[in-house]
mmCIF file of C-alpha atoms in Angstrom:
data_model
loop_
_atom_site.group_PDB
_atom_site.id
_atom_site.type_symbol
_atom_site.label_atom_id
_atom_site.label_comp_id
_atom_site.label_asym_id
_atom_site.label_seq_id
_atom_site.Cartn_x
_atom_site.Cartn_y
_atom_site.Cartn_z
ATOM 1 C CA UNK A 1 -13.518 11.219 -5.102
ATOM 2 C CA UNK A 2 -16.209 8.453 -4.681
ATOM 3 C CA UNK A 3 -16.194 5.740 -2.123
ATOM 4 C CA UNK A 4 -15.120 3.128 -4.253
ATOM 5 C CA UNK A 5 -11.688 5.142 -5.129
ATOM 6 C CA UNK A 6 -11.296 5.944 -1.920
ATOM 7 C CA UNK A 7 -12.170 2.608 -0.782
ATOM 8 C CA UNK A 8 -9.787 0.933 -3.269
ATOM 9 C CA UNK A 9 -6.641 3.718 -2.336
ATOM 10 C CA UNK A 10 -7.011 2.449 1.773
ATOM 11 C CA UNK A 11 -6.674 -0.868 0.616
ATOM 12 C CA UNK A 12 -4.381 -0.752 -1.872
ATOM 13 C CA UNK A 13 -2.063 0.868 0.672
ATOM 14 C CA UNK A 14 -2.999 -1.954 3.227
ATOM 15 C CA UNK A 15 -4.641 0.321 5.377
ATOM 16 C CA UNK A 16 -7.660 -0.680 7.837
ATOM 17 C CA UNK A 17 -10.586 1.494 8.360
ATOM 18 C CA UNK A 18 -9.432 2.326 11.900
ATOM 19 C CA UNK A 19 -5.960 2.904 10.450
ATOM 20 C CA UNK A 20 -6.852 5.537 8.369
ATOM 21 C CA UNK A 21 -9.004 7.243 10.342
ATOM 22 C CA UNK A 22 -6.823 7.986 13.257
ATOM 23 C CA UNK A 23 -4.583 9.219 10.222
ATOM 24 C CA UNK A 24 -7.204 11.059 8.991
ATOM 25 C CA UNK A 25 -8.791 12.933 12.626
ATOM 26 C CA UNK A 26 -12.156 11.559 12.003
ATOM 27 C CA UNK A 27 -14.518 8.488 13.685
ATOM 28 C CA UNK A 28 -13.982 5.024 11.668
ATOM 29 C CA UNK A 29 -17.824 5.023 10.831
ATOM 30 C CA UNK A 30 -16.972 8.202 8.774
ATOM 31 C CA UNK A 31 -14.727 6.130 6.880
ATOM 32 C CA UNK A 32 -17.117 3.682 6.529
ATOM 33 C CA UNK A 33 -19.813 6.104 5.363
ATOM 34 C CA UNK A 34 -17.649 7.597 2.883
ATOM 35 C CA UNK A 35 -16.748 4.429 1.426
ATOM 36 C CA UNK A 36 -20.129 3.004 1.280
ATOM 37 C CA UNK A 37 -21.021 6.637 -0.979
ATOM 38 C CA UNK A 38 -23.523 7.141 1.979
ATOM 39 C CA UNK A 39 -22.188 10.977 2.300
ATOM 40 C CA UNK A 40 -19.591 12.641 0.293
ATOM 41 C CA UNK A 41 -15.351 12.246 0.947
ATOM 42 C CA UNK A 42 -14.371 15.547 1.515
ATOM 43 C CA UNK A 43 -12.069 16.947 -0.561
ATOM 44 C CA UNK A 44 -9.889 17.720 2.357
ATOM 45 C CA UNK A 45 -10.268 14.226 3.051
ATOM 46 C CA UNK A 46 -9.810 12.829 -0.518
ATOM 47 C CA UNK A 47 -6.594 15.030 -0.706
ATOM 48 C CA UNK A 48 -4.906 13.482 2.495
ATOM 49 C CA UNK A 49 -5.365 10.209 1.101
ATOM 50 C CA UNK A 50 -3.587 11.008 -2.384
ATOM 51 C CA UNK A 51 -1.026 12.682 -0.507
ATOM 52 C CA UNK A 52 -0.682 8.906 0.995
ATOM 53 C CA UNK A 53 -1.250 7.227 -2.191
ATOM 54 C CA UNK A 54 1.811 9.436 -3.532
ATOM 55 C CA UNK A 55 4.317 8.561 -0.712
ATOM 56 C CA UNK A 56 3.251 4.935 -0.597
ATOM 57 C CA UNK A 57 3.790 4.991 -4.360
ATOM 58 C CA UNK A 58 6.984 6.649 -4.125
ATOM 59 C CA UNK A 59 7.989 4.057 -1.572
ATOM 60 C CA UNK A 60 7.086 1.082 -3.498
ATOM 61 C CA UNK A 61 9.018 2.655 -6.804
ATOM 62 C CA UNK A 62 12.028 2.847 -4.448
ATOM 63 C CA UNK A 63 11.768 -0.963 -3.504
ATOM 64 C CA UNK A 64 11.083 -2.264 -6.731
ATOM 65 C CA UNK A 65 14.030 -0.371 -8.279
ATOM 66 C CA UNK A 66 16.172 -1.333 -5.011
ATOM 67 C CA UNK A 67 14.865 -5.134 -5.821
ATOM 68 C CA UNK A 68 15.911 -4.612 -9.345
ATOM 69 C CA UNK A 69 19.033 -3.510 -8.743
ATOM 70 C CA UNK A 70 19.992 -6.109 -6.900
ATOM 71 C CA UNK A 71 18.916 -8.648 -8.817
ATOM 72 C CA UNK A 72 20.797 -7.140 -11.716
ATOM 73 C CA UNK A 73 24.120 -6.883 -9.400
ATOM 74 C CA UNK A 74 24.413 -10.012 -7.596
ATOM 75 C CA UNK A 75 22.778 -11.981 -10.578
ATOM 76 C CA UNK A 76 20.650 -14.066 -8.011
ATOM 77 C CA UNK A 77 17.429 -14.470 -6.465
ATOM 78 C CA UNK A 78 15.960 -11.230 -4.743
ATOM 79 C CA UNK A 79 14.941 -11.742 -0.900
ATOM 80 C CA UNK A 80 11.842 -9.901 0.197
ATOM 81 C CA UNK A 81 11.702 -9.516 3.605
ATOM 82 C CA UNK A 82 8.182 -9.462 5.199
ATOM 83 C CA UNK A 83 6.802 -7.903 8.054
ATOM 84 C CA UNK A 84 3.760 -8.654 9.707
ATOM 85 C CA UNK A 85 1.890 -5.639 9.284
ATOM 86 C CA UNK A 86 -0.812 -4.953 6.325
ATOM 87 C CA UNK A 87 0.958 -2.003 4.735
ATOM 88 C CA UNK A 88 4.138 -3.568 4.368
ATOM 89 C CA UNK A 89 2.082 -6.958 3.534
ATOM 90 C CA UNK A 90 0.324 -4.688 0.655
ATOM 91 C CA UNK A 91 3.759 -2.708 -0.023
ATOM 92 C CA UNK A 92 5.752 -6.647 -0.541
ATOM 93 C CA UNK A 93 2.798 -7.756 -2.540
ATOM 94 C CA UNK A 94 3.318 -5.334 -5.048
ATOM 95 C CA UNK A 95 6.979 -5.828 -5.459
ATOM 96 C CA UNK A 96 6.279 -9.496 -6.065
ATOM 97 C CA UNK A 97 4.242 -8.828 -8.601
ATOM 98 C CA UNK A 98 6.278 -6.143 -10.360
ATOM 99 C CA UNK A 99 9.452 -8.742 -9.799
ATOM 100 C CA UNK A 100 7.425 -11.420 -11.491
ATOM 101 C CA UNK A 101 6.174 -9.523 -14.573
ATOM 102 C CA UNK A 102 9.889 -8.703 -14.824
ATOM 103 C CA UNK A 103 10.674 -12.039 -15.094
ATOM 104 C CA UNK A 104 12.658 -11.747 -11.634
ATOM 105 C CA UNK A 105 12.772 -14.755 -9.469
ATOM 106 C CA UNK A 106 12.243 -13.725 -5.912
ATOM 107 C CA UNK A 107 11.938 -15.932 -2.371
ATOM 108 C CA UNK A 108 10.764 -14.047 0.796
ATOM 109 C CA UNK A 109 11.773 -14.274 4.330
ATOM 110 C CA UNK A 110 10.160 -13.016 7.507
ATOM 111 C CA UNK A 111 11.938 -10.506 9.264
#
């Protein structure tokens, strides 16, 4: 995996450098060096972070179909509740735009 995958994975996912370092065992300015292709991701590395990608993935598929289904049920606007934290800021954004190409109407609320 190059830097700019892995680069665009952590912040897909809402993740900061520091973030995903502590998740990962390793200094933030190794995350930064990957990312900037100035030494190699590992692939120990690289596989930690698709095991992430997979489970936020899987967590976002879960939401959206939640969303979906409740739109379908109640016939309404879906809510989406945000929280103040970047991977649930990241995890909401995507939802909104799934709702929207869906032609869903949505409003969101803080929670």
């Amino acid at each position: 995996m190059n830097g700019a995958t892995f680069h665009l994975y952590r912040t897909a996912m809402g993740l900061d450098v520091t973030g995903l370092a502590e998740r990962l065992g390793v200094n933030r300015r190794t995350v930064q060096r990957w990312e900037a292709d100035k030494c190699s991701v590992p692939v120990s590395a690289a596989g930690l972070l698709l095991e992430m990608w997979e489970s936020w993935l899987d967590r976002v598929n879960t939401l959206v179909g939640d969303a979906v289904l409740f739109r379908s049920i109640k016939d309404d606007a879906v809510v989406i509740t945000m929280c103040r934290d970047r991977e649930n800021t990241a995890i909401n954004s995507v939802i909104a735009t799934c709702l929207a190409l869906a032609d869903i109407q949505f409003t969101a609320q803080w929670s």
